[in-house]
Amino acid sequence: MADIIYLIANGDLRLSANRNCWAAQQKAEEAIMAAIRREGRQIERAHPYDPDKQHGFIDSQKCGNLVFRNIPEGAPLVVCEAVWQYSHHVLPGLVGHKGPILTVANWSGEWPGLVGMLNLNGCLTKAGVKYSTLWSEDFTDELFLAGLRQWLGGKSVEHDTSHARPLEAFVLPADAEATGRELAAQLRRDKAIMGVFDEGCMGMYNAIIPDENLMPMGVFKERLSQSTLYAAMRTVTDAEALAVRQWLDAKGMRFCTGSNPETDLTDGQILEQCKMYIAALRIADDFGCDVIGIQYQQGLKDLAAASDLAEGLLNNVDRPPVTAAGNCRVLYQGKALPHFNEVDECAGLDGLVTNRVWTTLGFDPETTLHDVRYGEQYGEDFVWVLEISGSVPPRHLIGEYAGAISERQPPMYFRLGGGTIKGISKPGEVVWSRIYVEGGSLHADIGRAKVIELPMEETERRWRITTPQWPVMHAVTCGVSRDQLMAKHKANHIQVAYGPDAAGANRALATKAAMFREMGIAVNVCGTEHGL
């Protein structure tokens, strides 16, 4: 019981982000250490504040390895996250650590601390590292303190995950079973190509699916390079890019522009994003891709404006037409080209399956991932704030293109700017899911949610305390509480797609679950029974 507990703080690779977010991290650390000391235990920071960098984060894999050399391998270890973090900075040390590990996040939307912790949890799960996890608004509530005492007592923290039940516990409708089997067999027979523009975005080890897990399903990676994408952008003419911008203007999409590229969204940045959209479609067509993912962070962020506008357009059926270079053939005409933000291959596989199931059922196939960013009680419901920088299709928004506005990405993350597709997700019935790797095999959690419309002043408040430039979804998960989702979810991202109504969404969920199972994925149905 006398062991010293060590605390580490994992951060971003980008200096501007680490500096901006340090104050919130420091506040969370102090509260966690105070809680542990009140329990009569000794805790120390395992690495110092750097006065030159003006933050105290582990900010690279090299730095992480140096820090872990000075941590006794059997010591209890707390990983505190109040910010977005690159999991690979600390993964080498955590994989080899023999003492108990506790990941902790502050329940706050200011910076993506919850998002960072969920990503780290997913990475640890994939790597087979045992850990416990907690979250709290102020680190004084009984849920946090009870879990902390459990961990300090040498036990793993246990959470309620009774909302997640194996698919085998349910009887699926016969038509869903048949359609799922047929689609999975078609995928194995005809094969699909997943275009990957550089793997491993922002240290998200959990977002990389081993090839041997994909191949039996009929899915194969085409490893593409972001340098190829950038080179292809340079072959797109200004006239072609301007035609995309004019198409969006005609649809009623608004661009909040200014003249200072350091702080404003400029017309030049928008045209560069339009060139990326055109180049991505042409490369995908050249290689026969059924789904693609652009990393952007790192690499392209130092060469071009943000990928977000291109990503959202690709995920929309109704989008600016693009022809092949040198002829008039329209690429992917009348179809979405599913795009997975931040090269999250688990979301890419999910998006591919969603596209095929929804298209077969005659439903709108637009799909996207969101960050599990934050949430608060509103009236009788706990309402999640689901946000993502890129890949949200206008079809998901109230007013579609006319309800979308593009604002400049925050400079601390996106030095060269570029705009998002900002809007409010329309009310409706959605299916949510997450594919993840555990024990060397693929698993999927799937459930239902309702997207609700909040008063505009509440939406604006939630935007102010998170990231106001990004699209938002106000989601109420069906039969899954805040703490249950946090305890079970193995990723920072969650996949969402709309059904036409509740019955249609239930039908889509059943068919998707059947296809997942036929593909060899172990499925958990989460929450209420969804008509199963």
JSON list of C-alpha atoms in Angstrom, two decimals, residues 2-9 25 29-30 32-37 40-49 56 58 67 70-72 75-80 97 151-152:
[
{"chain": "A", "resi": 2, "resn": "ALA", "atom": "CA", "xyz": [3.01, 2.29, 0.37]},
{"chain": "A", "resi": 3, "resn": "ASP", "atom": "CA", "xyz": [3.85, 2.28, -3.34]},
{"chain": "A", "resi": 4, "resn": "ILE", "atom": "CA", "xyz": [4.23, 5.69, -4.92]},
{"chain": "A", "resi": 5, "resn": "ILE", "atom": "CA", "xyz": [1.64, 6.30, -7.62]},
{"chain": "A", "resi": 6, "resn": "TYR", "atom": "CA", "xyz": [2.96, 7.98, -10.74]},
{"chain": "A", "resi": 7, "resn": "LEU", "atom": "CA", "xyz": [0.95, 10.30, -12.98]},
{"chain": "A", "resi": 8, "resn": "ILE", "atom": "CA", "xyz": [1.66, 10.94, -16.64]},
{"chain": "A", "resi": 9, "resn": "ALA", "atom": "CA", "xyz": [0.05, 13.43, -19.03]},
{"chain": "A", "resi": 25, "resn": "GLN", "atom": "CA", "xyz": [-4.76, 19.69, -18.06]},
{"chain": "A", "resi": 29, "resn": "GLU", "atom": "CA", "xyz": [-4.18, 16.80, -12.66]},
{"chain": "A", "resi": 30, "resn": "GLU", "atom": "CA", "xyz": [-4.28, 18.80, -9.46]},
{"chain": "A", "resi": 32, "resn": "ILE", "atom": "CA", "xyz": [-6.95, 13.97, -9.34]},
{"chain": "A", "resi": 33, "resn": "MET", "atom": "CA", "xyz": [-3.80, 14.10, -7.23]},
{"chain": "A", "resi": 34, "resn": "ALA", "atom": "CA", "xyz": [-5.70, 15.82, -4.42]},
{"chain": "A", "resi": 35, "resn": "ALA", "atom": "CA", "xyz": [-8.33, 13.05, -4.48]},
{"chain": "A", "resi": 36, "resn": "ILE", "atom": "CA", "xyz": [-5.64, 10.37, -4.26]},
{"chain": "A", "resi": 37, "resn": "ARG", "atom": "CA", "xyz": [-3.83, 12.14, -1.42]},
{"chain": "A", "resi": 40, "resn": "GLY", "atom": "CA", "xyz": [-3.82, 8.59, 2.16]},
{"chain": "A", "resi": 41, "resn": "ARG", "atom": "CA", "xyz": [-1.70, 7.68, -0.85]},
{"chain": "A", "resi": 42, "resn": "GLN", "atom": "CA", "xyz": [1.39, 9.34, -2.30]},
{"chain": "A", "resi": 43, "resn": "ILE", "atom": "CA", "xyz": [1.34, 10.45, -5.95]},
{"chain": "A", "resi": 44, "resn": "GLU", "atom": "CA", "xyz": [3.99, 12.16, -8.03]},
{"chain": "A", "resi": 45, "resn": "ARG", "atom": "CA", "xyz": [4.22, 13.46, -11.57]},
{"chain": "A", "resi": 46, "resn": "ALA", "atom": "CA", "xyz": [6.54, 11.22, -13.58]},
{"chain": "A", "resi": 47, "resn": "HIS", "atom": "CA", "xyz": [7.80, 14.03, -15.81]},
{"chain": "A", "resi": 48, "resn": "PRO", "atom": "CA", "xyz": [8.27, 17.78, -15.30]},
{"chain": "A", "resi": 49, "resn": "TYR", "atom": "CA", "xyz": [6.79, 20.90, -16.80]},
{"chain": "A", "resi": 56, "resn": "GLY", "atom": "CA", "xyz": [4.06, 19.51, -19.19]},
{"chain": "A", "resi": 58, "resn": "ILE", "atom": "CA", "xyz": [4.54, 13.93, -23.19]},
{"chain": "A", "resi": 67, "resn": "VAL", "atom": "CA", "xyz": [9.74, 9.10, -19.27]},
{"chain": "A", "resi": 70, "resn": "ASN", "atom": "CA", "xyz": [12.30, 6.37, -14.88]},
{"chain": "A", "resi": 71, "resn": "ILE", "atom": "CA", "xyz": [8.96, 4.82, -13.81]},
{"chain": "A", "resi": 72, "resn": "PRO", "atom": "CA", "xyz": [9.28, 1.60, -11.76]},
{"chain": "A", "resi": 75, "resn": "ALA", "atom": "CA", "xyz": [4.29, 1.03, -9.86]},
{"chain": "A", "resi": 76, "resn": "PRO", "atom": "CA", "xyz": [0.62, 2.06, -9.98]},
{"chain": "A", "resi": 77, "resn": "LEU", "atom": "CA", "xyz": [0.22, 4.47, -12.89]},
{"chain": "A", "resi": 78, "resn": "VAL", "atom": "CA", "xyz": [-2.44, 7.11, -13.60]},
{"chain": "A", "resi": 79, "resn": "VAL", "atom": "CA", "xyz": [-2.80, 8.47, -17.15]},
{"chain": "A", "resi": 80, "resn": "CYS", "atom": "CA", "xyz": [-4.63, 11.80, -16.87]},
{"chain": "A", "resi": 97, "resn": "HIS", "atom": "CA", "xyz": [4.27, -1.73, -17.76]},
{"chain": "A", "resi": 151, "resn": "TRP", "atom": "CA", "xyz": [-8.32, 0.76, -7.89]},
{"chain": "A", "resi": 152, "resn": "LEU", "atom": "CA", "xyz": [-6.22, 1.97, -4.97]}
]
